[in-house]
Amino acid sequence: IGGQPAGVPGEEGIAAAPVAVDVDESGAKHEAAGIDEVRAVKFEVIADGGDAAVFAKDVGENQFRPDDSLCALDEHPHDTTVSARPDCASRARRRLFDMRALDGHKHPVKEQWRIHRLLLATVQYPDWHPRTGVGPVYGFAIAGPGGYVLYDTGIGPPHPTIDRLYSPTRYQVDRVLRRTGLPAVPMAIVLSHLHFDHCGNVAQFPGVPTFVQAREWAAAQEEGYTIREFFDAPGMDFRRVDGMAAVTPGIEAIATPGHTPGHQSLAISTMTGLEVIGGQAAETVEDWERHIAGDETGLSEEARQSLNTLAAIDPRAVHFSHDDRVWSR
């Protein structure tokens, strides 16, 4: 929402909110492990008529290995489009799920994901910005027994234009992760979009599978869209996806264009139910509540459809990139 002066790359609408100074420190430490050791459970699919499905293959007593057809973390050439593989494209659209276990047993807490909100920066809005005051920049770590998935990486290193316009206070992503009790390197990264305050530190993670929507990647090639040196770095392993894609069992990337052409959100199976990290699909709790109440004033058609998609999941909670609050029902 709102504009910016001509020639300023990156962010058009960081939502103003009271500044939060603490990072979630309640997470347990996790040993880094191979992606094929991540545990999963069986869930009832609530899309496409509610047909039952098994999210992963049973490979032992209460152990599940990601099904080969999930694809997203399989080996494939750098910068290829995951959705071009037909087995991924067809299955990805059926993997919205809730927390009702099909086998009738309670699963250990460690078999499900936990969301840690990470305060990565604060910014001072310039006079021309539609927001005022100081606002937060959040990333999220979604942690499980085999490691964690990182959603967004915060504002990048010092940059004259960004520093002049936004006067950011940066919190080093490696220190924030360590303070949260997480390993230095995630198993995967999901970028909501490629504005400077979301992709800024991704170059610190060469070789980590990094998921970005193909439409967003294309948009970022345009002059002035973002700061390319923040993500265009040696050794990066970008996985361009189109629409919906499984990141790992229990974590689903969902295309939610509107804020940008290739914005994406996450649906996550947590200990207490299905939760959504909306990123900037909605700026604030109020924006989300207005939409689910039927007020679509000011929304583009793409933004409206994206919020409809997230609302149809019926999440128990929604997290936002630039709002200190979490919506819950």
Tab-separated table of C-alpha atoms in Angstrom:
chain	number	residue	atom	x	y	z
A	1	ILE	CA	0.000	0.000	0.000
A	2	GLY	CA	1.145	3.541	-0.602
A	3	GLY	CA	3.850	4.780	-2.908
A	4	GLN	CA	7.474	5.719	-2.808
A	5	PRO	CA	9.660	8.228	-4.630
A	6	ALA	CA	10.679	7.335	-8.142
A	7	GLY	CA	13.802	5.237	-8.327
A	8	VAL	CA	13.579	3.798	-4.805
A	9	PRO	CA	13.890	0.013	-5.002
A	10	GLY	CA	12.037	-2.347	-2.781
A	11	GLU	CA	9.382	-1.778	-0.194
A	12	GLU	CA	6.053	-0.117	-0.842
A	13	GLY	CA	4.146	-0.916	2.318
A	14	ILE	CA	5.703	-1.917	5.615
A	15	ALA	CA	2.890	-1.808	8.131
A	16	ALA	CA	3.264	0.537	11.079
A	17	ALA	CA	2.940	-1.042	14.508
A	18	PRO	CA	4.340	-0.643	18.021
A	19	VAL	CA	7.932	-1.824	18.139
A	20	ALA	CA	8.584	-5.209	19.738
A	21	VAL	CA	12.038	-5.484	21.274
A	22	ASP	CA	12.097	-9.151	22.276
A	23	VAL	CA	12.665	-12.185	20.140
A	24	ASP	CA	10.887	-15.463	20.907
A	25	GLU	CA	13.399	-17.347	23.079
A	26	SER	CA	11.195	-20.254	24.061
A	27	GLY	CA	12.220	-22.711	21.354
A	28	ALA	CA	14.143	-25.838	22.227
A	29	LYS	CA	17.486	-26.495	20.599
A	30	HIS	CA	17.413	-28.826	17.605
A	31	GLU	CA	20.173	-30.934	16.173
A	32	ALA	CA	20.801	-30.262	12.493
A	33	ALA	CA	19.879	-33.377	10.506
A	34	GLY	CA	19.333	-34.451	6.948
A	35	ILE	CA	16.028	-33.508	5.384
A	36	ASP	CA	15.125	-37.175	4.919
A	37	GLU	CA	15.109	-37.594	8.708
A	38	VAL	CA	12.393	-35.027	9.318
A	39	ARG	CA	9.405	-36.732	10.894
A	40	ALA	CA	5.901	-36.297	9.524
A	41	VAL	CA	2.440	-37.545	10.438
A	42	LYS	CA	-0.670	-38.423	8.480
A	43	PHE	CA	-3.190	-35.685	7.875
A	44	GLU	CA	-6.628	-35.383	6.374
A	45	VAL	CA	-6.566	-33.265	3.248
A	46	ILE	CA	-9.308	-30.626	3.401
A	47	ALA	CA	-8.924	-29.388	-0.169
A	48	ASP	CA	-10.380	-31.164	-3.201
A	49	GLY	CA	-13.307	-32.707	-1.374
A	50	GLY	CA	-11.530	-33.782	1.796
A	51	ASP	CA	-10.078	-37.036	0.460
A	52	ALA	CA	-7.803	-38.817	2.894
A	53	ALA	CA	-4.123	-38.867	2.009
A	54	VAL	CA	-0.837	-39.881	3.558
A	55	PHE	CA	1.662	-37.058	3.533
A	56	ALA	CA	4.746	-39.275	3.576
A	57	LYS	CA	5.776	-42.910	3.280
A	58	ASP	CA	6.095	-44.999	6.440
A	59	VAL	CA	9.691	-46.205	6.640
A	60	GLY	CA	9.683	-47.583	10.160
A	61	GLU	CA	8.069	-47.365	13.571
A	62	ASN	CA	6.557	-43.880	13.733
A	63	GLN	CA	9.136	-42.667	11.227
A	64	PHE	CA	8.248	-41.164	7.888
A	65	ARG	CA	10.481	-40.261	4.986
A	66	PRO	CA	9.346	-37.536	2.580
A	67	ASP	CA	7.643	-39.097	-0.402
A	68	ASP	CA	9.724	-38.735	-3.562
A	69	SER	CA	6.758	-37.142	-5.325
A	70	LEU	CA	6.832	-34.163	-2.937
A	71	CYS	CA	9.754	-33.044	-5.104
A	72	ALA	CA	10.540	-29.676	-3.635
A	73	LEU	CA	13.745	-30.698	-1.864
A	74	ASP	CA	14.802	-33.323	-4.408
A	75	GLU	CA	18.020	-32.762	-6.293
A	76	HIS	CA	17.455	-30.879	-9.506
A	77	PRO	CA	19.413	-28.262	-11.458
A	78	HIS	CA	20.001	-24.799	-10.038
A	79	ASP	CA	17.281	-22.245	-10.761
A	80	THR	CA	14.859	-24.684	-12.357
A	81	THR	CA	11.121	-24.304	-11.996
A	82	VAL	CA	9.871	-26.978	-9.609
A	83	SER	CA	6.297	-26.742	-10.841
A	84	ALA	CA	7.361	-27.738	-14.342
A	85	ARG	CA	7.543	-31.298	-13.020
A	86	PRO	CA	4.005	-32.668	-13.498
A	87	ASP	CA	4.076	-34.924	-10.424
A	88	CYS	CA	4.716	-31.847	-8.247
A	89	ALA	CA	2.205	-29.595	-9.978
A	90	SER	CA	-0.709	-31.997	-9.574
A	91	ARG	CA	-0.034	-33.044	-5.990
A	92	ALA	CA	0.832	-29.611	-4.648
A	93	ARG	CA	-2.740	-28.404	-5.101
A	94	ARG	CA	-4.055	-31.157	-2.836
A	95	ARG	CA	-1.812	-30.639	0.153
A	96	LEU	CA	-3.739	-28.144	2.226
A	97	PHE	CA	-4.374	-30.086	5.372
A	98	ASP	CA	-5.507	-29.777	8.961
A	99	MET	CA	-4.324	-31.413	12.165
A	100	ARG	CA	-6.790	-34.317	12.338
A	101	ALA	CA	-4.578	-37.414	12.454
A	102	LEU	CA	-5.954	-40.295	10.397
A	103	ASP	CA	-4.545	-43.162	12.452
A	104	GLY	CA	-6.368	-42.184	15.643
A	105	HIS	CA	-3.243	-41.827	17.757
A	106	LYS	CA	-1.750	-38.788	19.376
A	107	HIS	CA	1.606	-37.940	17.896
A	108	PRO	CA	4.531	-36.647	19.962
A	109	VAL	CA	4.867	-32.870	19.998
A	110	LYS	CA	8.281	-33.150	18.357
A	111	GLU	CA	6.648	-34.478	15.199
A	112	GLN	CA	5.024	-31.148	14.413
A	113	TRP	CA	6.325	-27.716	13.574
A	114	ARG	CA	6.665	-24.726	15.879
A	115	ILE	CA	6.723	-21.125	14.624
A	116	HIS	CA	9.265	-18.704	16.084
A	117	ARG	CA	8.820	-15.036	15.183
A	118	LEU	CA	12.150	-13.299	14.625
A	119	LEU	CA	12.530	-9.536	14.933
A	120	LEU	CA	15.119	-8.793	12.240
A	121	ALA	CA	14.868	-5.004	11.995
A	122	THR	CA	12.851	-1.891	12.696
A	123	VAL	CA	12.383	0.989	10.255
A	124	GLN	CA	11.430	4.657	10.514
A	125	TYR	CA	8.842	5.532	7.886
A	126	PRO	CA	9.708	8.547	5.729
A	127	ASP	CA	7.293	11.479	5.438
A	128	TRP	CA	5.952	10.389	2.041
A	129	HIS	CA	5.118	6.879	3.252
A	130	PRO	CA	1.474	5.972	3.978
A	131	ARG	CA	2.550	4.602	7.372
A	132	THR	CA	4.019	6.693	10.155
A	133	GLY	CA	6.368	6.148	13.038
A	134	VAL	CA	8.480	3.046	13.544
A	135	GLY	CA	7.566	-0.431	12.345
A	136	PRO	CA	8.978	-3.947	12.733
A	137	VAL	CA	10.427	-6.276	10.114
A	138	TYR	CA	9.825	-9.920	11.017
A	139	GLY	CA	11.105	-13.200	9.722
A	140	PHE	CA	9.995	-16.588	10.971
A	141	ALA	CA	11.726	-19.852	11.805
A	142	ILE	CA	9.532	-22.936	11.551
A	143	ALA	CA	11.303	-25.528	13.674
A	144	GLY	CA	10.977	-29.297	13.877
A	145	PRO	CA	13.105	-32.215	15.072
A	146	GLY	CA	15.279	-32.258	11.945
A	147	GLY	CA	15.979	-28.537	11.679
A	148	TYR	CA	13.988	-25.501	10.594
A	149	VAL	CA	12.699	-23.586	7.593
A	150	LEU	CA	13.438	-19.849	7.515
A	151	TYR	CA	10.775	-17.524	6.087
A	152	ASP	CA	12.398	-14.233	5.038
A	153	THR	CA	15.791	-12.910	6.066
A	154	GLY	CA	15.297	-9.225	6.931
A	155	ILE	CA	16.958	-6.052	5.685
A	156	GLY	CA	20.341	-6.529	4.069
A	157	PRO	CA	23.692	-4.933	4.837
A	158	PRO	CA	24.103	-1.151	4.995
A	159	HIS	CA	22.947	0.541	1.803
A	160	PRO	CA	23.001	4.322	1.268
A	161	THR	CA	19.497	4.645	-0.208
A	162	ILE	CA	17.792	2.331	2.267
A	163	ASP	CA	19.618	3.820	5.233
A	164	ARG	CA	18.760	7.375	4.181
A	165	LEU	CA	15.065	6.661	3.613
A	166	TYR	CA	14.243	4.185	6.392
A	167	SER	CA	16.922	4.645	9.101
A	168	PRO	CA	16.758	0.916	9.862
A	169	THR	CA	17.946	-0.752	13.023
A	170	ARG	CA	19.220	-4.166	11.985
A	171	TYR	CA	19.399	-7.304	14.111
A	172	GLN	CA	21.865	-9.806	12.693
A	173	VAL	CA	19.960	-12.861	11.521
A	174	ASP	CA	22.621	-15.302	12.753
A	175	ARG	CA	22.505	-13.801	16.247
A	176	VAL	CA	18.716	-13.829	16.316
A	177	LEU	CA	18.679	-17.490	15.302
A	178	ARG	CA	21.254	-18.369	17.935
A	179	ARG	CA	19.285	-16.503	20.587
A	180	THR	CA	16.215	-18.501	19.590
A	181	GLY	CA	18.153	-21.733	20.117
A	182	LEU	CA	18.347	-22.732	16.465
A	183	PRO	CA	21.273	-23.923	14.340
A	184	ALA	CA	23.064	-21.401	12.161
A	185	VAL	CA	21.933	-22.965	8.882
A	186	PRO	CA	18.286	-23.744	7.996
A	187	MET	CA	17.224	-26.777	5.998
A	188	ALA	CA	15.426	-24.457	3.556
A	189	ILE	CA	14.479	-20.807	3.059
A	190	VAL	CA	11.208	-19.427	1.717
A	191	LEU	CA	11.203	-15.802	0.555
A	192	SER	CA	7.806	-14.134	0.692
A	193	HIS	CA	9.011	-11.757	-2.027
A	194	LEU	CA	12.178	-10.019	-3.150
A	195	HIS	CA	11.808	-6.554	-1.654
A	196	PHE	CA	14.935	-5.478	0.211
A	197	ASP	CA	13.526	-6.015	3.708
A	198	HIS	CA	12.592	-9.636	3.041
A	199	CYS	CA	15.461	-11.014	0.966
A	200	GLY	CA	18.199	-8.780	2.374
A	201	ASN	CA	20.325	-11.386	4.162
A	202	VAL	CA	19.650	-14.460	2.033
A	203	ALA	CA	23.187	-14.323	0.598
A	204	GLN	CA	24.408	-15.436	4.038
A	205	PHE	CA	23.019	-18.895	3.247
A	206	PRO	CA	24.704	-20.168	0.063
A	207	GLY	CA	23.741	-23.698	-0.891
A	208	VAL	CA	20.514	-23.711	1.147
A	209	PRO	CA	17.452	-24.501	-1.013
A	210	THR	CA	15.667	-21.160	-1.330
A	211	PHE	CA	12.113	-21.050	-2.631
A	212	VAL	CA	10.810	-18.073	-4.575
A	213	GLN	CA	7.810	-17.785	-6.866
A	214	ALA	CA	8.718	-17.724	-10.562
A	215	ARG	CA	6.632	-14.573	-11.077
A	216	GLU	CA	8.545	-12.824	-8.319
A	217	TRP	CA	11.872	-13.860	-9.792
A	218	ALA	CA	10.834	-12.417	-13.152
A	219	ALA	CA	9.653	-9.162	-11.570
A	220	ALA	CA	12.937	-8.783	-9.697
A	221	GLN	CA	14.848	-8.662	-12.968
A	222	GLU	CA	13.297	-5.254	-13.694
A	223	GLU	CA	15.390	-2.189	-12.965
A	224	GLY	CA	14.446	-0.497	-9.692
A	225	TYR	CA	12.316	-3.362	-8.346
A	226	THR	CA	14.732	-4.329	-5.589
A	227	ILE	CA	18.429	-4.404	-4.687
A	228	ARG	CA	19.731	-7.304	-6.703
A	229	GLU	CA	23.054	-7.634	-4.926
A	230	PHE	CA	21.182	-8.667	-1.798
A	231	PHE	CA	20.230	-11.991	-3.395
A	232	ASP	CA	22.179	-12.304	-6.650
A	233	ALA	CA	25.260	-13.863	-5.067
A	234	PRO	CA	27.572	-16.822	-5.754
A	235	GLY	CA	26.527	-20.252	-4.566
A	236	MET	CA	22.817	-19.534	-4.124
A	237	ASP	CA	20.400	-22.418	-4.698
A	238	PHE	CA	17.146	-20.795	-5.797
A	239	ARG	CA	14.161	-23.074	-6.445
A	240	ARG	CA	11.601	-21.218	-8.543
A	241	VAL	CA	8.090	-22.498	-7.949
A	242	ASP	CA	4.759	-21.665	-9.507
A	243	GLY	CA	1.681	-21.620	-7.303
A	244	MET	CA	1.664	-24.147	-4.467
A	245	ALA	CA	4.606	-26.320	-3.492
A	246	ALA	CA	5.565	-28.554	-0.576
A	247	VAL	CA	8.689	-27.237	1.112
A	248	THR	CA	8.880	-30.254	3.416
A	249	PRO	CA	6.116	-32.404	4.951
A	250	GLY	CA	3.875	-30.141	6.990
A	251	ILE	CA	4.996	-26.866	5.404
A	252	GLU	CA	3.308	-25.682	2.200
A	253	ALA	CA	4.175	-22.610	0.138
A	254	ILE	CA	1.129	-20.865	-1.350
A	255	ALA	CA	1.246	-18.186	-4.035
A	256	THR	CA	-0.503	-15.056	-2.723
A	257	PRO	CA	0.105	-12.300	-5.303
A	258	GLY	CA	-1.093	-8.801	-4.561
A	259	HIS	CA	1.541	-6.947	-2.593
A	260	THR	CA	3.939	-8.071	-5.333
A	261	PRO	CA	3.375	-10.213	-8.449
A	262	GLY	CA	4.985	-13.256	-6.851
A	263	HIS	CA	4.296	-12.920	-3.148
A	264	GLN	CA	3.944	-16.233	-1.289
A	265	SER	CA	2.720	-17.328	2.137
A	266	LEU	CA	3.086	-20.520	4.171
A	267	ALA	CA	0.582	-22.990	5.616
A	268	ILE	CA	2.092	-24.909	8.517
A	269	SER	CA	1.041	-27.883	10.607
A	270	THR	CA	1.785	-26.845	14.194
A	271	MET	CA	1.267	-28.437	17.587
A	272	THR	CA	-2.093	-26.696	17.985
A	273	GLY	CA	-3.449	-26.720	14.443
A	274	LEU	CA	-2.946	-25.246	11.012
A	275	GLU	CA	-1.356	-21.778	11.028
A	276	VAL	CA	-0.527	-19.361	8.234
A	277	ILE	CA	2.406	-17.011	7.822
A	278	GLY	CA	0.785	-14.470	5.559
A	279	GLY	CA	3.802	-12.220	5.062
A	280	GLN	CA	2.320	-9.162	3.374
A	281	ALA	CA	-0.691	-10.824	1.802
A	282	ALA	CA	-2.381	-8.673	4.431
A	283	GLU	CA	-0.448	-5.871	6.091
A	284	THR	CA	-2.015	-5.969	9.537
A	285	VAL	CA	-4.478	-7.802	11.745
A	286	GLU	CA	-7.076	-5.144	10.892
A	287	ASP	CA	-6.607	-5.718	7.167
A	288	TRP	CA	-7.116	-9.441	7.643
A	289	GLU	CA	-10.186	-8.977	9.831
A	290	ARG	CA	-11.745	-6.565	7.357
A	291	HIS	CA	-11.332	-9.099	4.595
A	292	ILE	CA	-12.819	-12.058	6.446
A	293	ALA	CA	-15.701	-9.770	7.450
A	294	GLY	CA	-16.381	-9.148	3.748
A	295	ASP	CA	-14.836	-5.696	3.315
A	296	GLU	CA	-12.626	-5.791	0.218
A	297	THR	CA	-12.223	-2.043	-0.182
A	298	GLY	CA	-9.022	-1.062	-1.927
A	299	LEU	CA	-7.917	-4.590	-2.774
A	300	SER	CA	-6.787	-5.577	-6.237
A	301	GLU	CA	-8.409	-8.665	-7.711
A	302	GLU	CA	-5.215	-10.660	-7.154
A	303	ALA	CA	-4.943	-9.542	-3.535
A	304	ARG	CA	-8.604	-10.401	-2.930
A	305	GLN	CA	-8.188	-13.877	-4.376
A	306	SER	CA	-5.027	-14.438	-2.369
A	307	LEU	CA	-6.746	-13.568	0.894
A	308	ASN	CA	-9.665	-15.793	-0.078
A	309	THR	CA	-7.210	-18.641	-0.562
A	310	LEU	CA	-5.716	-18.157	2.892
A	311	ALA	CA	-9.104	-17.748	4.548
A	312	ALA	CA	-10.348	-20.959	2.926
A	313	ILE	CA	-7.623	-22.877	4.771
A	314	ASP	CA	-9.419	-21.856	7.998
A	315	PRO	CA	-6.211	-21.286	9.975
A	316	ARG	CA	-6.251	-21.043	13.745
A	317	ALA	CA	-3.682	-18.231	13.570
A	318	VAL	CA	-2.208	-15.835	11.000
A	319	HIS	CA	1.211	-14.167	11.339
A	320	PHE	CA	2.292	-10.992	9.537
A	321	SER	CA	5.655	-9.608	8.431
A	322	HIS	CA	5.049	-6.062	9.682
A	323	ASP	CA	2.592	-6.348	12.558
A	324	ASP	CA	3.565	-7.195	16.143
A	325	ARG	CA	0.253	-8.911	16.672
A	326	VAL	CA	-0.915	-12.381	15.669
A	327	TRP	CA	-4.513	-12.941	14.579
A	328	SER	CA	-6.112	-15.990	16.184
A	329	ARG	CA	-9.548	-17.475	16.503
